[in-house]
Coordinates of C-alpha atoms and ligand atoms in Angstrom, one line a residue:
M1 CA 0.0 0.0 0.0
G2 CA 1.4 3.4 -1.0
E3 CA 0.7 6.8 0.4
V4 CA -2.9 7.5 0.9
N5 CA -4.5 10.3 -1.1
E6 CA -5.2 12.7 1.8
T7 CA -6.8 15.6 0.1
Y8 CA -9.8 17.1 1.9
H9 CA -12.0 16.8 -1.1
K10 CA -11.6 13.1 -1.3
D11 CA -11.8 11.6 2.2
L12 CA -12.3 12.3 5.9
L13 CA -10.2 9.7 7.7
D14 CA -9.1 11.9 10.6
L15 CA -9.2 15.6 11.5
T16 CA -5.6 16.3 10.5
E17 CA -6.7 16.2 6.9
L18 CA -8.6 19.4 7.5
S19 CA -7.1 22.9 8.0
K20 CA -8.5 25.3 10.6
E21 CA -10.1 27.3 7.7
E22 CA -11.7 24.2 6.2
I23 CA -13.2 23.2 9.6
L24 CA -14.6 26.7 10.1
S25 CA -16.0 26.8 6.6
L26 CA -17.6 23.4 7.0
L27 CA -19.1 24.4 10.4
E28 CA -20.4 27.6 8.9
L29 CA -22.1 25.6 6.2
A30 CA -23.5 23.2 8.8
I31 CA -25.1 26.1 10.7
T32 CA -26.5 27.6 7.5
I33 CA -28.0 24.2 6.3
K34 CA -29.5 23.7 9.8
K35 CA -31.3 27.0 9.5
D36 CA -32.9 26.2 6.1
I37 CA -33.1 22.5 5.5
P38 CA -35.4 22.7 2.4
A39 CA -33.0 25.1 0.6
Y40 CA -30.5 22.2 0.3
S41 CA -33.0 19.4 -0.6
E42 CA -31.6 18.8 -4.1
V43 CA -27.9 19.4 -3.6
L44 CA -27.0 15.7 -3.6
K45 CA -29.8 14.5 -6.0
G46 CA -28.9 11.2 -7.5
K47 CA -25.9 10.6 -5.2
I48 CA -25.6 7.4 -3.1
L49 CA -23.8 6.9 0.1
A50 CA -22.9 3.3 1.2
M51 CA -22.4 2.7 4.9
I52 CA -20.5 -0.2 6.3
F53 CA -20.9 -1.0 10.0
E54 CA -18.6 -3.4 11.8
K55 CA -19.6 -1.9 15.1
S56 CA -23.1 -0.9 16.5
S57 CA -24.5 2.5 15.9
T58 CA -27.7 4.6 16.4
R59 CA -26.7 8.2 15.8
T60 CA -24.1 7.7 13.0
R61 CA -26.4 5.5 11.0
L62 CA -29.5 7.6 11.4
S63 CA -27.8 11.0 11.0
F64 CA -26.0 10.0 7.8
E65 CA -29.0 8.3 6.4
A66 CA -31.4 11.1 7.3
G67 CA -28.8 13.7 6.1
M68 CA -28.5 12.0 2.7
L69 CA -32.3 11.8 2.3
Q70 CA -32.6 15.5 3.3
L71 CA -30.0 16.5 0.7
G72 CA -31.9 14.6 -2.1
G73 CA -29.6 11.6 -2.2
Q74 CA -29.9 8.1 -0.8
A75 CA -28.0 5.9 1.6
I76 CA -27.5 2.1 1.6
V77 CA -26.5 0.4 4.9
L78 CA -24.4 -2.7 4.8
D79 CA -24.3 -4.8 7.9
S80 CA -20.8 -6.1 7.4
K81 CA -21.7 -9.5 9.1
N82 CA -23.7 -10.3 6.0
T83 CA -21.2 -9.1 3.4
Q84 CA -18.2 -10.7 1.9
I85 CA -16.0 -8.3 4.0
A86 CA -16.8 -10.5 7.0
R87 CA -15.7 -13.6 5.1
G88 CA -12.3 -12.0 4.3
E89 CA -12.7 -10.5 0.9
P90 CA -9.7 -8.3 0.3
V91 CA -10.2 -4.6 0.9
I92 CA -8.8 -3.8 -2.6
D93 CA -11.7 -5.7 -4.2
T94 CA -14.4 -4.2 -1.9
A95 CA -13.0 -0.7 -2.5
N96 CA -12.9 -1.0 -6.2
V97 CA -16.3 -2.7 -6.5
M98 CA -18.1 -0.3 -4.2
S99 CA -16.6 2.7 -6.1
G100 CA -18.4 1.5 -9.2
Y101 CA -21.8 1.5 -7.5
V102 CA -21.9 4.5 -5.1
D103 CA -20.6 8.1 -4.8
A104 CA -19.2 7.8 -1.2
I105 CA -18.5 5.3 1.5
M106 CA -18.8 5.7 5.2
I107 CA -17.3 3.1 7.4
R108 CA -17.4 2.3 11.1
T109 CA -14.9 -0.3 12.1
F110 CA -12.1 -1.3 14.5
S111 CA -8.9 -0.8 12.5
D112 CA -7.8 2.7 11.4
D113 CA -5.4 1.1 8.9
M114 CA -8.3 -0.8 7.2
V115 CA -10.1 2.5 6.7
K116 CA -6.9 4.1 5.2
E117 CA -6.5 1.1 2.9
L118 CA -10.2 1.3 1.8
A119 CA -9.7 5.0 1.1
Y120 CA -6.5 4.3 -0.8
Y121 CA -8.1 1.9 -3.2
A122 CA -11.5 3.6 -3.5
S123 CA -11.9 6.2 -6.1
V124 CA -14.9 7.7 -4.2
P125 CA -14.6 9.6 -0.9
V126 CA -14.3 7.5 2.3
I127 CA -15.6 8.9 5.6
N128 CA -14.4 7.5 8.9
G129 CA -17.6 6.9 11.0
L130 CA -15.5 5.8 14.0
T131 CA -12.5 3.6 14.4
D132 CA -10.6 2.5 17.6
K133 CA -8.4 5.6 17.0
H134 CA -10.6 8.4 15.6
H135 CA -14.2 9.7 15.5
P136 CA -13.9 12.9 13.4
C137 CA -17.6 13.3 12.6
Q138 CA -18.4 13.5 16.2
I139 CA -15.9 16.4 16.7
L140 CA -17.4 18.3 13.8
A141 CA -20.8 18.1 15.5
D142 CA -19.3 19.0 18.9
F143 CA -17.5 22.0 17.6
Q144 CA -20.7 23.1 15.8
T145 CA -22.4 23.0 19.1
I146 CA -19.6 25.0 20.8
L147 CA -19.9 27.6 18.0
E148 CA -23.6 27.8 18.5
V149 CA -23.2 28.3 22.3
K150 CA -20.1 30.4 22.5
G151 CA -19.9 32.0 19.0
K152 CA -16.2 31.0 18.7
L153 CA -13.8 28.0 19.0
E154 CA -10.5 29.8 19.6
D155 CA -9.4 30.2 23.3
V156 CA -12.3 28.0 24.5
K157 CA -11.2 25.5 27.1
I158 CA -12.4 22.0 26.7
A159 CA -11.8 19.4 29.4
Y160 CA -12.1 15.7 28.8
V161 CA -12.3 13.3 31.7
G162 CA -12.0 9.6 31.0
D163 CA -10.5 7.0 28.7
G164 CA -7.8 8.2 26.4
N165 CA -9.7 6.7 23.5
N166 CA -10.9 7.6 20.0
M167 CA -12.9 10.6 21.4
A168 CA -9.9 11.9 23.4
H169 CA -7.7 11.6 20.3
S170 CA -10.2 13.5 18.2
Y171 CA -10.7 16.3 20.8
L172 CA -6.9 16.6 21.0
L173 CA -6.4 16.9 17.2
G174 CA -9.5 19.0 16.6
G175 CA -8.9 21.3 19.4
A176 CA -5.2 21.7 18.5
L177 CA -6.2 22.6 14.9
V178 CA -8.7 25.3 15.7
G179 CA -6.8 26.9 18.7
M180 CA -8.6 25.6 21.7
N181 CA -7.2 24.8 25.1
V182 CA -7.6 21.1 25.5
S183 CA -7.1 19.5 28.9
I184 CA -7.3 15.7 29.4
A185 CA -7.4 13.7 32.6
S186 CA -7.2 9.9 32.2
P187 CA -5.9 7.2 34.5
E188 CA -2.4 5.8 34.2
G189 CA -2.5 3.1 31.6
Y190 CA -5.5 4.6 29.8
Q191 CA -3.9 7.8 28.5
P192 CA -4.2 9.0 24.9
E193 CA -1.6 7.5 22.5
Q194 CA 1.7 9.3 22.5
E195 CA 1.8 9.7 18.7
I196 CA -1.5 11.5 18.8
V197 CA -0.5 13.8 21.7
E198 CA 2.7 14.7 19.8
K199 CA 0.7 15.5 16.6
A200 CA -1.6 17.6 18.7
R201 CA 1.3 19.5 20.3
E202 CA 2.8 20.1 16.8
L203 CA -0.6 21.5 15.5
A204 CA -1.0 23.6 18.6
K205 CA 2.2 25.5 17.9
A206 CA 0.6 26.8 14.7
S207 CA -2.8 27.6 16.1
G208 CA -1.9 28.8 19.6
A209 CA -3.8 26.0 21.3
T210 CA -2.7 24.6 24.6
I211 CA -2.6 20.8 25.3
E212 CA -2.5 19.4 28.8
I213 CA -2.5 15.7 29.6
G214 CA -2.7 14.5 33.1
T215 CA -4.4 12.2 35.6
N216 CA -6.2 14.7 37.8
P217 CA -9.8 15.5 36.7
E218 CA -10.1 18.6 38.9
A219 CA -7.0 20.1 37.3
A220 CA -8.3 19.3 33.9
V221 CA -11.8 20.8 34.5
L222 CA -10.4 24.0 36.2
N223 CA -12.1 27.0 34.4
A224 CA -13.3 24.8 31.6
D225 CA -16.0 26.1 29.2
F226 CA -17.0 22.6 28.2
I227 CA -16.6 19.3 30.0
F228 CA -16.6 16.1 28.0
T229 CA -16.5 12.5 29.0
D230 CA -17.1 9.1 27.4
V231 CA -17.7 5.5 28.4
W232 CA -15.0 3.7 30.4
A233 CA -15.1 0.7 28.0
S234 CA -15.5 1.5 24.3
M235 CA -16.8 -0.8 21.7
G236 CA -14.3 -3.6 21.4
N237 CA -13.1 -3.2 25.0
E238 CA -16.1 -4.8 26.6
N239 CA -14.1 -7.8 27.9
E240 CA -12.0 -5.3 29.9
A241 CA -15.0 -3.7 31.6
Q242 CA -14.3 -5.0 35.1
E243 CA -10.7 -3.9 35.2
R244 CA -11.5 -0.6 33.6
E245 CA -14.2 0.0 36.2
Q246 CA -11.6 -0.4 38.9
A247 CA -9.3 2.1 37.2
F248 CA -12.0 4.7 36.6
E249 CA -14.6 4.4 39.3
N250 CA -15.0 7.2 41.9
I251 CA -12.3 9.4 40.2
Y252 CA -13.1 9.7 36.5
Q253 CA -16.8 10.7 36.8
V254 CA -18.3 14.0 35.9
N255 CA -20.5 14.8 39.0
S256 CA -21.7 17.8 41.0
E257 CA -18.4 18.0 42.9
L258 CA -16.2 18.0 39.8
V259 CA -18.2 20.5 37.8
K260 CA -17.6 23.1 40.6
F261 CA -14.1 23.5 39.2
A262 CA -15.4 24.5 35.7
K263 CA -16.7 28.0 34.7
P264 CA -20.2 28.7 36.2
D265 CA -21.8 28.6 32.7
Y266 CA -19.9 25.4 31.6
G267 CA -21.6 23.1 29.1
F268 CA -21.6 19.3 29.5
M269 CA -21.2 17.2 26.4
H270 CA -21.0 13.4 25.6
C271 CA -20.9 11.7 22.3
L272 CA -23.4 9.1 23.6
P273 CA -24.3 6.3 24.3
A274 CA -23.7 7.2 28.0
H275 CA -23.7 5.1 31.2
R276 CA -25.4 7.1 33.8
G277 CA -23.8 6.5 37.2
E278 CA -20.5 5.6 35.7
E279 CA -18.6 8.3 33.7
V280 CA -21.4 10.8 34.5
T281 CA -24.1 11.2 37.1
E282 CA -27.7 11.7 36.2
D283 CA -28.0 15.1 37.7
I284 CA -25.3 16.4 35.3
I285 CA -26.2 14.6 32.0
D286 CA -29.9 15.4 32.5
G287 CA -29.3 18.8 34.1
P288 CA -29.5 22.3 32.8
H289 CA -25.8 22.5 31.6
S290 CA -26.2 19.4 29.4
L291 CA -26.0 19.9 25.6
I292 CA -26.2 16.2 24.7
Y293 CA -29.3 16.4 22.5
Q294 CA -28.2 19.5 20.6
E295 CA -24.8 17.8 20.1
A296 CA -26.4 14.6 18.8
E297 CA -28.7 16.6 16.4
N298 CA -25.7 18.4 15.1
R299 CA -24.2 15.1 14.0
M300 CA -26.7 15.3 11.1
H301 CA -26.1 18.9 10.2
A302 CA -22.3 18.7 10.4
Q303 CA -22.2 15.6 8.3
K304 CA -24.6 17.1 5.7
A305 CA -22.1 19.9 5.4
L306 CA -19.3 17.4 5.0
L307 CA -21.2 15.4 2.4
V308 CA -22.0 18.6 0.4
K309 CA -18.3 19.6 0.6
L310 CA -17.1 16.1 -0.6
L311 CA -19.8 15.5 -3.2
A312 CA -21.1 18.8 -4.6
K313 CA -18.5 20.5 -6.7
E314 CA -20.1 24.0 -6.3
Y315 CA -19.3 23.9 -2.5
Ligands
CP401 N1 -21.9 9.1 19.0 C1 -22.0 8.1 18.2 O1 -21.2 7.9 17.3 O2 -23.2 7.4 18.4 P1 -23.5 6.0 17.7 O3 -22.6 4.9 18.2 O4 -25.0 5.7 18.1 O5 -23.4 6.1 16.2
NVA402 N1 -15.6 5.7 22.6 C1 -16.8 5.2 22.2 C2 -17.6 6.1 21.3 C3 -18.9 5.7 20.8 C4 -19.6 6.7 19.9 C5 -16.6 3.8 21.4 O1 -15.7 3.8 20.6 O2 -17.4 2.9 21.7

């Protein structure tokens, strides 16, 4: 496999493919589309998005499918268990065959390398709908939500408390690109990957972002504008649930004591699905600072903007 074609107008594999200007322009379009859905109802007329799911999904599947329909296109969902992918058909063949049928491919799977390989061989855009390493579409929705609430991304402090997983990686890269202050608290042994942290620090130099990685949730949340968390055991880590519970419980939970360290008007966000009573208490996730449903809705608007940018030449 050679170098992947990493131009913005082909794929979205991870956020580092986008510049700050491209992220801002995409989010501006997302906010515009959200305000006038009918105005964009024919932009992707005749276009087809295929979606491959090797992991479960509610939001990603529905928001992409509804988004394509609202844009005048169509979406086809493949349950990978019932495809030849699950029986070991080479990615090169899947990529080439699918490129002959559809205009774009969204994939949710375990291996980030598999998604890169798919994008390398596919002649149509490939969108990462979550891998073990990245979840770029969620960050687009989350940053749209922050823009709606704060009117800016730069100099906003986001704190993430929990597993150094795909979400932590994506906040690090996204925040570093747009000039946020990103502070992460994860237990020893569950910290974000060093390679991602280094990439984020490099991006931060250009944007003026600050990156803090530690183990103390109170320090991370101090003066935060937004607090994020995620499940202690992601999809694929379920067999480690018990040992993870021991590493995270009592400390890595967003609760009424922890939020006292944030700004008084802090917002709480979670990509969902959430486990109430584990990474977040009910009073916080269902309380007045929670933005979770606005955030979930924005998955659709942000992804519509992404699809328009990838598939409609005039944008
Ligand atoms: N946040 C998110 O990606 O949700 P789903 O797993 O339901 O798609
Ligand atoms: N970190 C979670 C995110 C789910 C949207 C997972 O990968 O399961």
